[in-house]
mmCIF file of C-alpha atoms in Angstrom:
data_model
loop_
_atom_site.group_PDB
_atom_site.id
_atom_site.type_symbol
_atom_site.label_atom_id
_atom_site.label_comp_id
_atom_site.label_asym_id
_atom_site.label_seq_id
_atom_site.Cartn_x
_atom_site.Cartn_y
_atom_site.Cartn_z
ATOM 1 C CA UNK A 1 116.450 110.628 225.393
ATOM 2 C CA UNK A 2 113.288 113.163 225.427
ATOM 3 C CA UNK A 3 113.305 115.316 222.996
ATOM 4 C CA UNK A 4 111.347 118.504 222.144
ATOM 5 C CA UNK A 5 110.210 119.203 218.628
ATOM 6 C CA UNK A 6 109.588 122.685 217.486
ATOM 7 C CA UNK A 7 108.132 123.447 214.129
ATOM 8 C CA UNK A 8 109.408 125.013 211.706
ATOM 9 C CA UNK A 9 112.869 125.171 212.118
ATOM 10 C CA UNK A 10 112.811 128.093 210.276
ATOM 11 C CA UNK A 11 109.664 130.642 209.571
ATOM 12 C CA UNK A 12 110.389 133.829 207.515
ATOM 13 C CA UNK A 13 107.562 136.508 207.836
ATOM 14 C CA UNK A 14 106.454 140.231 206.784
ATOM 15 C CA UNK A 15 106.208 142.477 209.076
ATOM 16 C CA UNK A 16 102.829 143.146 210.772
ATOM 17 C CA UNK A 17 101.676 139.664 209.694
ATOM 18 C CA UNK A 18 101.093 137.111 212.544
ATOM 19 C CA UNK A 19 103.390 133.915 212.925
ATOM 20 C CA UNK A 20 102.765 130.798 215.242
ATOM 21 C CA UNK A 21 105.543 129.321 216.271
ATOM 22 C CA UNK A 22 104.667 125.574 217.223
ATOM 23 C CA UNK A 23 105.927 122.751 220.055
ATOM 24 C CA UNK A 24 105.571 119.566 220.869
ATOM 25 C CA UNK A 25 106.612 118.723 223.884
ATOM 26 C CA UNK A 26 108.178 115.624 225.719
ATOM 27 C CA UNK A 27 105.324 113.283 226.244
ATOM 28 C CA UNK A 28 103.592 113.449 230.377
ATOM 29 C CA UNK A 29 105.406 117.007 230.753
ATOM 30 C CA UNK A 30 103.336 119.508 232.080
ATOM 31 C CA UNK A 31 105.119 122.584 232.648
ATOM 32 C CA UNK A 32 106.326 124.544 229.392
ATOM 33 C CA UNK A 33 108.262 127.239 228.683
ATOM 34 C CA UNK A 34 109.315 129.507 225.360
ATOM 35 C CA UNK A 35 112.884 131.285 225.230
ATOM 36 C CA UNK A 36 114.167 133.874 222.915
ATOM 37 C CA UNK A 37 117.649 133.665 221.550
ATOM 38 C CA UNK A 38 118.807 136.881 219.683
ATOM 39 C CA UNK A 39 121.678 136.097 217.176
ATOM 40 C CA UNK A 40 125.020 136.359 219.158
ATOM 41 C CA UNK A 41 123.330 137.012 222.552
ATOM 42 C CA UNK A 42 122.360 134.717 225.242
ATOM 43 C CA UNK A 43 118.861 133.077 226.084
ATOM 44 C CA UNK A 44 116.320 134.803 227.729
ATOM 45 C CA UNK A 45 113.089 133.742 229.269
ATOM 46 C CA UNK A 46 109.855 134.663 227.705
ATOM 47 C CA UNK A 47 107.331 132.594 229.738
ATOM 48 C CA UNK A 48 106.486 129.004 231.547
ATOM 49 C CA UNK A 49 102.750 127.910 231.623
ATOM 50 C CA UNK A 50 101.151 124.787 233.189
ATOM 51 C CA UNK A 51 97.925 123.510 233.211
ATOM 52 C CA UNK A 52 96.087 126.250 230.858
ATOM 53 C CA UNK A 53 97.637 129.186 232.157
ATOM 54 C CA UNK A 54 100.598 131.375 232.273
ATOM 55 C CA UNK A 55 102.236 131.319 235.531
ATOM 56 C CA UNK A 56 105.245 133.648 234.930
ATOM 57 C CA UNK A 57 106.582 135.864 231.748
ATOM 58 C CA UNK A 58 109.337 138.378 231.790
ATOM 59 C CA UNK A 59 109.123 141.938 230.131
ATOM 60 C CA UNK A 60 109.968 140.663 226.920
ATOM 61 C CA UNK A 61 106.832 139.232 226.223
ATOM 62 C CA UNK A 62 105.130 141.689 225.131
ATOM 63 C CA UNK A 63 101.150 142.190 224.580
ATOM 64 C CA UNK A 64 101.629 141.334 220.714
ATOM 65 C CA UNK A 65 102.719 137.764 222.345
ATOM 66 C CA UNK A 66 100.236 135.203 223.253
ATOM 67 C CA UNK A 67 100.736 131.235 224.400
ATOM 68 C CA UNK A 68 98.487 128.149 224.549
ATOM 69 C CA UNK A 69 98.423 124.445 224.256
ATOM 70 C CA UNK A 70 94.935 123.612 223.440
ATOM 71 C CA UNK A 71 93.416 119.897 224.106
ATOM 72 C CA UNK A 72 97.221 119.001 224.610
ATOM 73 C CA UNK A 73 98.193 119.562 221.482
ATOM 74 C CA UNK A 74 101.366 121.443 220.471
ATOM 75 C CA UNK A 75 102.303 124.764 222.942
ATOM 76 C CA UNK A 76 102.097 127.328 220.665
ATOM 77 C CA UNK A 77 103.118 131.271 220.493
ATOM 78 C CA UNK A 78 101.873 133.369 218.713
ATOM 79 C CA UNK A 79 102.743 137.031 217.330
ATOM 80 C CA UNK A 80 100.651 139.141 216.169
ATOM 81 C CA UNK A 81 101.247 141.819 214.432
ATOM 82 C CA UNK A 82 105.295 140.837 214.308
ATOM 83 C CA UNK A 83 107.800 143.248 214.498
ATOM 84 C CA UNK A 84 111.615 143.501 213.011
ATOM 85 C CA UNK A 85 112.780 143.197 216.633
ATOM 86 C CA UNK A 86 111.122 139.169 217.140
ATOM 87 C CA UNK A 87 114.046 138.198 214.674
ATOM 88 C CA UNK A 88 115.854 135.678 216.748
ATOM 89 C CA UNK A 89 115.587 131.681 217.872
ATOM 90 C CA UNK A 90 112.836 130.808 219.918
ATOM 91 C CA UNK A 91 113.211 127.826 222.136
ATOM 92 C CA UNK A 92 110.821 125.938 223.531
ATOM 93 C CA UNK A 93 111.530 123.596 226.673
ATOM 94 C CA UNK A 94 109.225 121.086 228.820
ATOM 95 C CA UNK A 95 109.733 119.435 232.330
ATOM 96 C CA UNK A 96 107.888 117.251 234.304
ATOM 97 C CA UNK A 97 107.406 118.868 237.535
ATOM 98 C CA UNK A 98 108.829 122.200 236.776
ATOM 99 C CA UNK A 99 110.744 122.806 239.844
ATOM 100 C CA UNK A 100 114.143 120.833 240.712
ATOM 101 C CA UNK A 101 113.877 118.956 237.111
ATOM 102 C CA UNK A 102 115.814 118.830 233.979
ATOM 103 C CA UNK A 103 114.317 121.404 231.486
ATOM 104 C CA UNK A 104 114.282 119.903 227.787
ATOM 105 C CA UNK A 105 115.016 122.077 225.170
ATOM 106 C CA UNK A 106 113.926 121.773 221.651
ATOM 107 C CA UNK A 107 116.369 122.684 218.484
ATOM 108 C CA UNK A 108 114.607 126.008 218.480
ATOM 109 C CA UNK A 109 112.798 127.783 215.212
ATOM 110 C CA UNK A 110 114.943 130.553 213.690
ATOM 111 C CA UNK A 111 112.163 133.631 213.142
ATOM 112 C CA UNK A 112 113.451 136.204 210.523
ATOM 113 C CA UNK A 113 110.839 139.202 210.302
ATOM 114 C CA UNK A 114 111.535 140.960 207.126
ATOM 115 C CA UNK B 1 123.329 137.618 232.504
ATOM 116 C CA UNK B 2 123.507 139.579 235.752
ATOM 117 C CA UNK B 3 122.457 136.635 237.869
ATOM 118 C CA UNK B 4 124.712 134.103 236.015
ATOM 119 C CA UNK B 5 128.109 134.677 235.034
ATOM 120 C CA UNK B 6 129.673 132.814 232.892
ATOM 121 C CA UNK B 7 133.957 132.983 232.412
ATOM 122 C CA UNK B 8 135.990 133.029 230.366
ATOM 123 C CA UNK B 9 133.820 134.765 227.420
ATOM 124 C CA UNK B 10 135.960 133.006 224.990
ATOM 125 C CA UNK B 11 138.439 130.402 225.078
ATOM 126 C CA UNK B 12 141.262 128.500 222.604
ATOM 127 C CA UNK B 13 142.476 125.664 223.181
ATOM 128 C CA UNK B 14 144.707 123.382 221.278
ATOM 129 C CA UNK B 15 143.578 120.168 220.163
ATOM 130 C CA UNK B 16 144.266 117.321 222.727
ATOM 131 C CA UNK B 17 144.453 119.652 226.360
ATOM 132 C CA UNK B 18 142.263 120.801 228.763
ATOM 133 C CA UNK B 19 140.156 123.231 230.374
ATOM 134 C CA UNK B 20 137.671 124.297 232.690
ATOM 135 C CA UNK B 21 134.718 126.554 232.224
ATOM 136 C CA UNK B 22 133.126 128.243 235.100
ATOM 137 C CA UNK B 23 129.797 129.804 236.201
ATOM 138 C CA UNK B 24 128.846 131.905 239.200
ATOM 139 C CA UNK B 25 125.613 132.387 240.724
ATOM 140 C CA UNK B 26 124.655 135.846 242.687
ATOM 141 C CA UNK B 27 121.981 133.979 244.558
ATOM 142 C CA UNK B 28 121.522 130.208 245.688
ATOM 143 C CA UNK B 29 120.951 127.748 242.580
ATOM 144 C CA UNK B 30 118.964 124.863 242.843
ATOM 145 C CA UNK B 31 119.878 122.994 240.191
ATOM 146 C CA UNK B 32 122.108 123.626 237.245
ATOM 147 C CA UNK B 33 122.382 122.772 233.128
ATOM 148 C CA UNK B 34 125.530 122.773 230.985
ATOM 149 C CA UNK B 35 124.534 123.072 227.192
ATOM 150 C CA UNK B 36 126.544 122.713 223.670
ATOM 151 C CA UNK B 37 124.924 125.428 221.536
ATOM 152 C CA UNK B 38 126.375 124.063 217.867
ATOM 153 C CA UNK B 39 127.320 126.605 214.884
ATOM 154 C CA UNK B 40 123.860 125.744 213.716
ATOM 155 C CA UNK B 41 122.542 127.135 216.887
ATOM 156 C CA UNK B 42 120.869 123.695 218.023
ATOM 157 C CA UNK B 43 121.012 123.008 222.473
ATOM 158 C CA UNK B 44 122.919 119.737 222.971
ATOM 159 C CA UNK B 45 122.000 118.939 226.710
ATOM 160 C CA UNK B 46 125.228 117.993 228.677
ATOM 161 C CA UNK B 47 124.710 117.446 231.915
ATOM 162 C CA UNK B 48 122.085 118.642 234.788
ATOM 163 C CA UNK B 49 123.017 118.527 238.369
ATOM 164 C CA UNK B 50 122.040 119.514 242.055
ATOM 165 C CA UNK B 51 124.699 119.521 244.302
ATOM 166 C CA UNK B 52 127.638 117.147 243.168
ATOM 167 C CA UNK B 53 129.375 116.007 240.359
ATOM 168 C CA UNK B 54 128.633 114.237 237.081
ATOM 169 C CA UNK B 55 131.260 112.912 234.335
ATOM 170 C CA UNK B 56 130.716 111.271 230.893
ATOM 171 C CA UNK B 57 133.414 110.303 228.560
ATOM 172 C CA UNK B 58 135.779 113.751 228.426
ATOM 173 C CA UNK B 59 133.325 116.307 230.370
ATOM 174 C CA UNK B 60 133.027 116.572 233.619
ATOM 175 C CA UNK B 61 130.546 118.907 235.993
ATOM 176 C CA UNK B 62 130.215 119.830 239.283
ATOM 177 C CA UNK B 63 128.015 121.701 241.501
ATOM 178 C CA UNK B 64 128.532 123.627 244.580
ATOM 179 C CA UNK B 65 125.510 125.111 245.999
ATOM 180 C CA UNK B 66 127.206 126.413 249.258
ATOM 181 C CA UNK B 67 129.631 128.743 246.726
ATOM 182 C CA UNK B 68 127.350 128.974 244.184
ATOM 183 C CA UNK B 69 129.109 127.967 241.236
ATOM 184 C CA UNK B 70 129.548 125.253 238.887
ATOM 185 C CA UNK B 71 132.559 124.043 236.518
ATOM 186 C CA UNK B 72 132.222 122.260 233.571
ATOM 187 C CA UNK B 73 135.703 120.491 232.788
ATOM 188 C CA UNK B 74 137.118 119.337 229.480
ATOM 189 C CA UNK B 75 139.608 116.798 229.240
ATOM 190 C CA UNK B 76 141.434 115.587 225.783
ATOM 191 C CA UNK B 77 139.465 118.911 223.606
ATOM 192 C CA UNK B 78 138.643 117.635 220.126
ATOM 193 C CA UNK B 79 137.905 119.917 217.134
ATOM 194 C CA UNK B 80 134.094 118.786 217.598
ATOM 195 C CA UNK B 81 134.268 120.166 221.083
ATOM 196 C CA UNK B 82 133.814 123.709 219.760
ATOM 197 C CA UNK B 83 131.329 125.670 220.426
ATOM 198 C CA UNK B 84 129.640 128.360 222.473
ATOM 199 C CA UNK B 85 128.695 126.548 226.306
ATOM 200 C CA UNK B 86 126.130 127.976 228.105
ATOM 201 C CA UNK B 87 125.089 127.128 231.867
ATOM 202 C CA UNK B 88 122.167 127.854 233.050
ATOM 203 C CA UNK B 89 120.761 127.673 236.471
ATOM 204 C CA UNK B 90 117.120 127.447 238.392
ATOM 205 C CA UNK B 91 117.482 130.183 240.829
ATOM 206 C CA UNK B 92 114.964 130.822 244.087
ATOM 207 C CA UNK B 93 113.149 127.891 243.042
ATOM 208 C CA UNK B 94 111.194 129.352 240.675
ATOM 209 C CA UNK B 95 109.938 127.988 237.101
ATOM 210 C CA UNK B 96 112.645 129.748 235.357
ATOM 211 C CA UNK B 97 115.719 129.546 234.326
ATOM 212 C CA UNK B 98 118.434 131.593 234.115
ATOM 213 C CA UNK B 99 121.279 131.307 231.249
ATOM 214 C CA UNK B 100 124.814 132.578 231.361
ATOM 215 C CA UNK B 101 126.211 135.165 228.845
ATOM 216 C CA UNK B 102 128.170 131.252 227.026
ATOM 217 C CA UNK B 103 131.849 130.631 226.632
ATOM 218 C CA UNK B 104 132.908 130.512 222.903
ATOM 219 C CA UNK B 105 135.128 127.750 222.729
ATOM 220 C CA UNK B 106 136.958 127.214 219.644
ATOM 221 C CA UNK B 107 139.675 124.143 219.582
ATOM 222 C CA UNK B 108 142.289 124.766 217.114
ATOM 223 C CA UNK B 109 144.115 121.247 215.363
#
């Protein structure tokens, strides 16, 4: 089926430095999302974009947090400066309409912010 | 999650019987995704409904919109079955989607 491919699985960073978290998403989707899974908890949204822009994000995505798919490339997000508290899985997820679809989820990347 | 609520929180079941998982809505879902999160922490997609039912091979879903809630049977549970199950629903037609707090499943030989 579709599939979602995030890259790196797993991304290990200092503190303060900046990571970017990559996605490639299931080919013709256009609506795009990132999640953030802390360790034992469940999902919760960060933010859904389409065509260019950000349409919604939730509290946790904080200033430090920035998205973009440029040329339509990978969706990216970025952090920068990174903080202990991004430790967790980020998943990204793509649909084709965005409303009444099925969401695709990728494996997710594993962030560890020592 | 407050908007999703998933039950039980964890479950045991011997190898070979069944069970049903179940997931409540506080306001109307649109549409609705059972998910296999693996000890590796990797999404396996299970099924996605509106309204209705869906079966393949031992699982079985269904969706009711009018009492907002869905239940994700399991027939025959096999040690691979284990797992933590998350459902997780697009409420107020919105490009979001809301996750349930998972059901740790663990099925003992």
């Amino acid at each position: 089926g579709p599939k979602v491919l995030q890259i790196p699985s797993h991304q290990i960073i200092d503190m303060g430095q900046m990571v970017t978290l990559n996605c490639d998403p299931v080919s013709n989707h256009l609506y795009f999302y990132w999640y953030k899974q802390i360790l034992g908890q469940q999902m919760e949204f960060l933010v859904n974009f389409y065509n260019g822009k950000v349409m919604e994000k939730s509290k946790l995505f904080k200033d430090q947090f920035s998205v973009e798919r440029p040329d339509g490339s990978y969706f990216t997000l970025k952090i920068q400066p990174t903080a202990l508290e991004d430790s967790a899985v980020y998943f990204c997820a793509s649909s084709s309409t965005g409303w009444g679809t099925e969401v695709f989820f990728g494996k997710g990347t594993r962030l560890t912010v020592v | 999650g407050d908007k999703v609520k998933q039950s039980p929180s964890a479950l045991s079941l011997q190898e070979g019987t069944n069970s049903a998982l179940r997931c409540n809505f506080s306001i109307a879902a649109t549409t609705v995704q059972w998910f296999l999160q693996n000890p590796r922490g990797s999404l396996i997609n299970l099924f996605y409904l509106v309204p209705g039912t869906k079966e393949n091979g031992r699982l079985k879903s269904a969706f009711d919109s009018k009492e907002s809630y869905s239940t994700l049977h399991i027939r025959d549970a096999q040690l691979e079955d284990s797992g933590t199950y998350f459902c997780a629903a697009e409420l107020n037609s919105n490009n979001r989607i809301f996750f349930g707090d998972g059901t740790q499943l663990v099925v003992k030989p």
